[in-house]
CSV table of N, CA and C in Angstrom, one decimal:
chain,number,residue,atom,x,y,z
S,13,MET,N,0.8,-0.9,-0.1
S,13,MET,CA,-0.1,0.3,-0.1
S,13,MET,C,0.8,1.0,0.0
S,14,GLU,N,0.7,2.2,-0.8
S,14,GLU,CA,1.4,3.6,-0.8
S,14,GLU,C,0.5,4.4,0.0
S,15,GLU,N,1.6,5.1,0.8
S,15,GLU,CA,0.8,6.5,1.4
S,15,GLU,C,0.4,7.5,0.5
S,16,THR,N,-0.7,8.0,1.3
S,16,THR,CA,-1.4,9.1,0.5
S,16,THR,C,-0.6,10.3,0.7
S,17,GLU,N,-0.8,11.4,0.1
S,17,GLU,CA,-0.4,12.8,0.4
S,17,GLU,C,-0.5,13.1,1.7
S,18,GLU,N,-1.7,13.0,1.9
S,18,GLU,CA,-2.1,13.5,3.5
S,18,GLU,C,-1.5,12.6,4.5
S,19,GLU,N,-1.2,11.5,4.2
S,19,GLU,CA,-0.5,10.8,5.3
S,19,GLU,C,0.8,11.0,5.4
S,20,LYS,N,1.6,11.5,4.1
S,20,LYS,CA,3.1,11.7,4.3
S,20,LYS,C,3.4,13.2,5.0
S,21,LYS,N,2.0,14.0,4.8
S,21,LYS,CA,2.2,15.4,5.5
S,21,LYS,C,2.1,15.4,6.9
S,22,ASP,N,1.1,14.4,7.3
S,22,ASP,CA,1.1,14.3,8.8
S,22,ASP,C,2.1,13.5,9.5
S,23,GLU,N,2.7,12.4,8.7
S,23,GLU,CA,4.0,12.0,9.4
S,23,GLU,C,5.2,13.4,9.4
S,24,ALA,N,5.4,13.9,8.5
S,24,ALA,CA,6.3,15.0,8.5
S,24,ALA,C,6.0,15.8,9.7
S,25,ASP,N,4.7,16.4,9.7
S,25,ASP,CA,4.3,17.1,10.6
S,25,ASP,C,4.4,16.7,12.0
S,26,TYR,N,4.4,15.3,12.3
S,26,TYR,CA,4.5,14.8,13.5
S,26,TYR,C,6.2,14.7,13.9
S,27,LYS,N,7.0,14.3,12.7
S,27,LYS,CA,8.4,14.3,13.0
S,27,LYS,C,8.9,15.7,13.5
S,28,ARG,N,8.2,16.8,12.7
S,28,ARG,CA,9.2,17.9,13.1
S,28,ARG,C,8.6,18.5,14.6
S,29,LEU,N,7.5,18.1,14.8
S,29,LEU,CA,6.7,18.4,16.2
S,29,LEU,C,7.5,17.8,17.2
S,30,HIS,N,7.6,16.6,17.2
S,30,HIS,CA,8.6,15.8,18.0
S,30,HIS,C,9.8,15.7,18.2
S,31,SER,N,10.6,16.0,17.2
S,31,SER,CA,12.0,16.5,17.2
S,31,SER,C,12.5,17.8,17.6
S,32,PHE,N,11.5,18.8,17.8
S,32,PHE,CA,12.0,20.1,18.7
S,32,PHE,C,12.0,20.1,20.1
S,33,PRO,N,13.1,20.2,20.9
S,33,PRO,CA,13.2,20.3,22.1
S,33,PRO,C,12.2,21.6,22.6
S,34,LEU,N,11.5,21.1,23.7
S,34,LEU,CA,10.6,22.1,24.4
S,34,LEU,C,11.2,22.1,26.1
S,35,ILE,N,11.7,23.7,26.2
S,35,ILE,CA,12.2,23.8,27.7
S,35,ILE,C,10.9,24.0,28.5
S,36,ARG,N,10.8,23.2,29.5
S,36,ARG,CA,9.6,23.2,30.4
S,36,ARG,C,10.2,24.5,31.7
S,37,HIS,N,11.6,24.3,31.9
S,37,HIS,CA,12.0,25.3,33.2
S,37,HIS,C,13.3,25.4,32.9
S,38,SER,N,13.9,26.5,32.7
S,38,SER,CA,15.6,26.7,33.0
S,38,SER,C,15.9,28.2,33.7
S,39,ASP,N,17.1,27.8,34.5
S,39,ASP,CA,17.6,29.2,35.1
S,39,ASP,C,18.9,29.4,34.9
S,40,MET,N,19.2,28.8,33.7
S,40,MET,CA,20.6,28.9,33.1
S,40,MET,C,20.6,30.0,32.3
S,41,PRO,N,22.0,30.8,32.6
S,41,PRO,CA,22.1,32.0,31.5
S,41,PRO,C,21.8,31.6,30.2
S,42,GLU,N,21.3,32.5,29.4
S,42,GLU,CA,21.1,32.2,27.9
S,42,GLU,C,22.1,31.5,27.0
S,43,GLU,N,23.3,31.8,27.0
S,43,GLU,CA,24.6,31.0,26.4
S,43,GLU,C,24.5,29.8,26.7
S,44,MET,N,24.6,29.6,28.0
S,44,MET,CA,24.6,28.2,28.7
S,44,MET,C,23.4,27.2,28.3
S,45,ARG,N,22.4,27.9,28.3
S,45,ARG,CA,21.0,27.2,27.9
S,45,ARG,C,21.1,26.7,26.5
S,46,VAL,N,21.4,27.5,25.8
S,46,VAL,CA,21.5,27.1,24.3
S,46,VAL,C,22.3,25.8,23.9
S,47,GLU,N,23.8,26.1,24.6
S,47,GLU,CA,24.8,25.0,24.7
S,47,GLU,C,24.1,23.8,25.2
S,48,THR,N,23.7,23.6,26.3
S,48,THR,CA,23.1,22.5,27.0
S,48,THR,C,21.9,22.0,26.3
S,49,MET,N,21.1,22.7,25.8
S,49,MET,CA,19.8,22.1,24.8
S,49,MET,C,20.3,21.4,23.9
S,50,GLU,N,21.3,21.9,22.9
S,50,GLU,CA,21.8,21.6,21.7
S,50,GLU,C,22.8,20.3,22.2
S,51,LEU,N,23.5,20.3,23.2
S,51,LEU,CA,24.1,19.0,23.6
S,51,LEU,C,22.9,17.8,23.9
S,52,CYS,N,22.0,18.2,24.7
S,52,CYS,CA,21.1,17.3,25.0
S,52,CYS,C,20.4,16.6,23.5
S,53,VAL,N,20.1,17.4,22.6
S,53,VAL,CA,19.2,16.8,21.3
S,53,VAL,C,20.4,16.2,20.7
S,54,THR,N,21.7,16.5,20.6
S,54,THR,CA,22.8,15.7,20.0
S,54,THR,C,22.6,14.5,20.7
S,55,ALA,N,23.1,14.3,21.9
S,55,ALA,CA,23.2,13.0,22.9
S,55,ALA,C,22.1,12.2,22.5
S,56,CYS,N,20.8,12.7,22.8
S,56,CYS,CA,19.5,12.1,22.3
S,56,CYS,C,19.4,11.2,21.2
S,57,GLU,N,19.9,12.1,20.2
S,57,GLU,CA,19.6,11.8,18.6
S,57,GLU,C,20.8,10.6,18.4
S,58,LYS,N,22.0,11.0,18.7
S,58,LYS,CA,23.0,9.8,18.8
S,58,LYS,C,22.7,8.5,19.5
S,59,HIS,N,22.3,8.6,20.6
S,59,HIS,CA,21.9,7.3,21.5
S,59,HIS,C,20.4,7.1,21.7
S,60,SER,N,19.9,7.2,20.7
S,60,SER,CA,18.2,7.0,20.5
S,60,SER,C,17.9,6.1,21.4
S,61,THR,N,18.8,4.9,21.1
S,61,THR,CA,18.1,3.6,22.1
S,61,THR,C,18.7,3.3,23.5
S,62,ASN,N,19.3,4.2,23.7
S,62,ASN,CA,20.1,4.1,24.9
S,62,ASN,C,20.3,5.6,25.8
S,63,ASN,N,19.4,5.7,26.6
S,63,ASN,CA,19.3,6.5,27.4
S,63,ASN,C,20.3,6.9,28.5
S,64,GLU,N,21.0,6.1,28.7
S,64,GLU,CA,21.9,5.9,29.9
S,64,GLU,C,23.4,6.3,29.2
S,65,SER,N,23.5,5.9,27.8
S,65,SER,CA,24.8,6.4,27.1
S,65,SER,C,24.7,7.9,26.9
S,66,ALA,N,23.5,8.4,26.4
S,66,ALA,CA,23.0,10.0,26.2
S,66,ALA,C,23.5,10.6,27.3
S,67,ALA,N,22.9,10.3,28.5
S,67,ALA,CA,23.1,10.9,30.1
S,67,ALA,C,24.5,10.9,30.3
S,68,LYS,N,25.2,9.7,30.0
S,68,LYS,CA,26.7,9.9,30.2
S,68,LYS,C,27.5,10.7,29.4
S,69,MET,N,27.2,10.9,28.0
S,69,MET,CA,27.7,11.9,27.2
S,69,MET,C,27.5,13.2,27.8
S,70,ILE,N,26.4,13.6,27.9
S,70,ILE,CA,25.7,15.0,28.5
S,70,ILE,C,26.6,15.5,29.7
S,71,LYS,N,26.5,14.5,30.8
S,71,LYS,CA,27.2,14.7,31.8
S,71,LYS,C,28.7,15.0,31.8
S,72,GLU,N,29.7,14.1,30.9
S,72,GLU,CA,30.8,14.3,30.8
S,72,GLU,C,31.0,15.5,30.2
S,73,THR,N,30.2,15.8,29.0
S,73,THR,CA,30.7,17.2,28.6
S,73,THR,C,30.2,18.2,29.5
S,74,MET,N,29.1,18.5,30.0
S,74,MET,CA,29.2,19.5,30.9
S,74,MET,C,30.2,19.5,32.1
S,75,ASP,N,30.9,18.2,32.5
S,75,ASP,CA,31.7,18.6,33.3
S,75,ASP,C,32.9,19.0,33.0
S,76,LYS,N,33.3,18.8,31.7
S,76,LYS,CA,34.4,19.5,31.0
S,76,LYS,C,34.3,20.8,30.7
S,77,LYS,N,33.1,21.3,30.3
S,77,LYS,CA,32.9,22.7,29.8
S,77,LYS,C,32.6,23.6,30.8
S,78,PHE,N,31.8,23.1,32.1
S,78,PHE,CA,31.2,24.0,32.9
S,78,PHE,C,31.6,23.8,34.3
S,79,GLY,N,32.5,22.9,34.6
S,79,GLY,CA,33.0,22.4,35.8
S,79,GLY,C,32.4,21.2,36.3
S,80,SER,N,32.8,20.4,37.4
S,80,SER,CA,32.4,19.3,37.8
S,80,SER,C,31.1,19.6,38.5
S,81,SER,N,30.4,18.2,38.9
S,81,SER,CA,29.4,17.9,39.8
S,81,SER,C,27.9,18.3,38.9
S,82,TRP,N,27.9,18.0,37.7
S,82,TRP,CA,26.7,17.9,36.9
S,82,TRP,C,25.9,16.5,37.1
S,83,HIS,N,24.7,16.6,37.0
S,83,HIS,CA,23.7,15.2,36.9
S,83,HIS,C,22.9,15.5,35.9
S,84,VAL,N,22.6,14.2,35.3
S,84,VAL,CA,21.4,14.0,34.3
S,84,VAL,C,20.3,13.0,34.4
S,85,VAL,N,19.5,13.2,33.9
S,85,VAL,CA,18.6,12.2,34.1
S,85,VAL,C,17.7,12.2,32.7
S,86,ILE,N,17.7,11.0,32.1
S,86,ILE,CA,16.9,10.9,30.8
S,86,ILE,C,15.9,9.7,31.0
S,87,GLY,N,14.5,10.2,30.5
S,87,GLY,CA,13.7,9.1,30.7
S,87,GLY,C,12.2,9.2,30.1
S,88,GLU,N,11.3,8.5,30.3
S,88,GLU,CA,9.9,8.7,29.8
S,88,GLU,C,8.9,9.0,31.1
S,89,GLY,N,9.3,8.4,32.3
S,89,GLY,CA,8.3,8.2,33.2
S,89,GLY,C,8.9,8.3,34.7
S,90,PHE,N,9.1,9.3,35.1
S,90,PHE,CA,9.8,9.6,36.5
S,90,PHE,C,9.4,10.7,37.0
S,91,GLY,N,9.4,10.7,38.5
S,91,GLY,CA,9.2,11.9,39.1
S,91,GLY,C,10.7,12.4,39.8
S,92,PHE,N,11.1,13.6,40.1
S,92,PHE,CA,12.0,13.7,41.0
S,92,PHE,C,11.7,15.2,41.7
S,93,GLU,N,12.7,15.5,42.6
S,93,GLU,CA,12.7,16.4,43.4
S,93,GLU,C,14.1,16.9,43.7
S,94,ILE,N,14.7,17.9,43.3
S,94,ILE,CA,16.3,18.0,43.7
S,94,ILE,C,16.7,19.4,43.9
S,95,THR,N,17.6,19.6,44.7
S,95,THR,CA,18.2,20.8,44.9
S,95,THR,C,19.3,21.0,44.1
S,96,HIS,N,19.6,22.2,43.7
S,96,HIS,CA,20.7,22.5,42.5
S,96,HIS,C,21.2,24.1,42.9
S,97,GLU,N,22.2,24.1,42.2
S,97,GLU,CA,23.0,25.6,42.4
S,97,GLU,C,21.9,26.5,41.4
S,98,VAL,N,21.8,27.7,42.1
S,98,VAL,CA,21.2,28.7,41.3
S,98,VAL,C,21.9,28.8,39.8
S,99,LYS,N,21.0,29.2,38.7
S,99,LYS,CA,21.5,29.5,37.3
S,99,LYS,C,22.1,28.3,36.9
S,100,ASN,N,21.8,27.1,37.3
S,100,ASN,CA,22.4,25.8,36.9
S,100,ASN,C,21.7,24.9,36.5
S,101,LEU,N,20.3,24.8,36.0
S,101,LEU,CA,19.3,23.9,35.8
S,101,LEU,C,18.6,23.9,34.3
S,102,LEU,N,18.6,22.9,33.9
S,102,LEU,CA,17.5,22.7,32.4
S,102,LEU,C,16.6,21.6,32.7
S,103,TYR,N,15.5,21.4,32.6
S,103,TYR,CA,14.5,20.6,32.2
S,103,TYR,C,13.7,20.6,30.7
S,104,MET,N,14.0,19.9,30.2
S,104,MET,CA,13.2,19.8,28.8
S,104,MET,C,12.6,18.6,28.4
S,105,PHE,N,11.8,18.6,27.4
S,105,PHE,CA,11.4,17.4,26.6
S,105,PHE,C,11.9,17.2,25.1
S,106,PHE,N,12.2,16.1,24.7
S,106,PHE,CA,12.7,16.0,23.3
S,106,PHE,C,12.1,14.7,22.9
S,107,GLY,N,11.7,14.7,21.6
S,107,GLY,CA,11.3,13.4,20.9
S,107,GLY,C,9.8,13.2,21.4
S,108,GLY,N,9.0,14.1,21.8
S,108,GLY,CA,7.8,13.5,22.3
S,108,GLY,C,7.7,13.4,23.8
S,109,SER,N,8.0,12.5,24.3
S,109,SER,CA,7.8,12.2,25.6
S,109,SER,C,9.3,11.7,26.2
S,110,LEU,N,10.1,12.0,25.7
S,110,LEU,CA,11.5,12.0,26.5
S,110,LEU,C,11.8,13.2,26.9
S,111,ALA,N,12.2,13.0,28.3
S,111,ALA,CA,12.4,14.1,29.2
S,111,ALA,C,13.7,14.3,29.6
S,112,VAL,N,14.4,15.4,29.8
S,112,VAL,CA,15.8,15.4,30.1
S,112,VAL,C,16.0,16.5,31.1
S,113,CYS,N,16.6,16.4,32.0
S,113,CYS,CA,17.0,17.1,33.2
S,113,CYS,C,18.4,17.2,33.5
S,114,VAL,N,19.0,18.3,33.3
S,114,VAL,CA,20.3,18.9,33.9
S,114,VAL,C,20.4,19.8,34.7
S,115,TRP,N,21.4,19.3,35.7
S,115,TRP,CA,21.5,20.3,37.0
S,115,TRP,C,23.0,19.9,37.5
S,116,LYS,N,23.3,21.4,38.2
S,116,LYS,CA,24.4,21.0,38.9
S,116,LYS,C,24.3,21.3,40.4
S,117,CYS,N,25.2,20.5,41.1
S,117,CYS,CA,24.7,20.6,42.5
S,117,CYS,C,26.2,20.7,43.3
S,118,SER,N,26.6,20.8,43.9
S,118,SER,CA,28.1,20.8,44.4
S,118,SER,C,28.1,19.9,45.8
């Protein structure tokens, strides 16, 4: 069966909608937030079948670039309550239901 033009358009719209990062909360400075968001998207795309590897990539890069003590959680169904340093938190969604939380805690 061939896809109709409407089905192809719907699929393209779905992919575009669910591949755009959605920032839910961030208190990071603008430059750090943009770099962190791009890093998260890159890691989640590169390790699309392994959230642990994506989290490790994000953490190691953040530790090198912005100093140590960064923490990363990636998944689809979790709750959390954290303490973090001011201006060092990013919470976003990517790929529809994949949540990414990055924070620094000394």
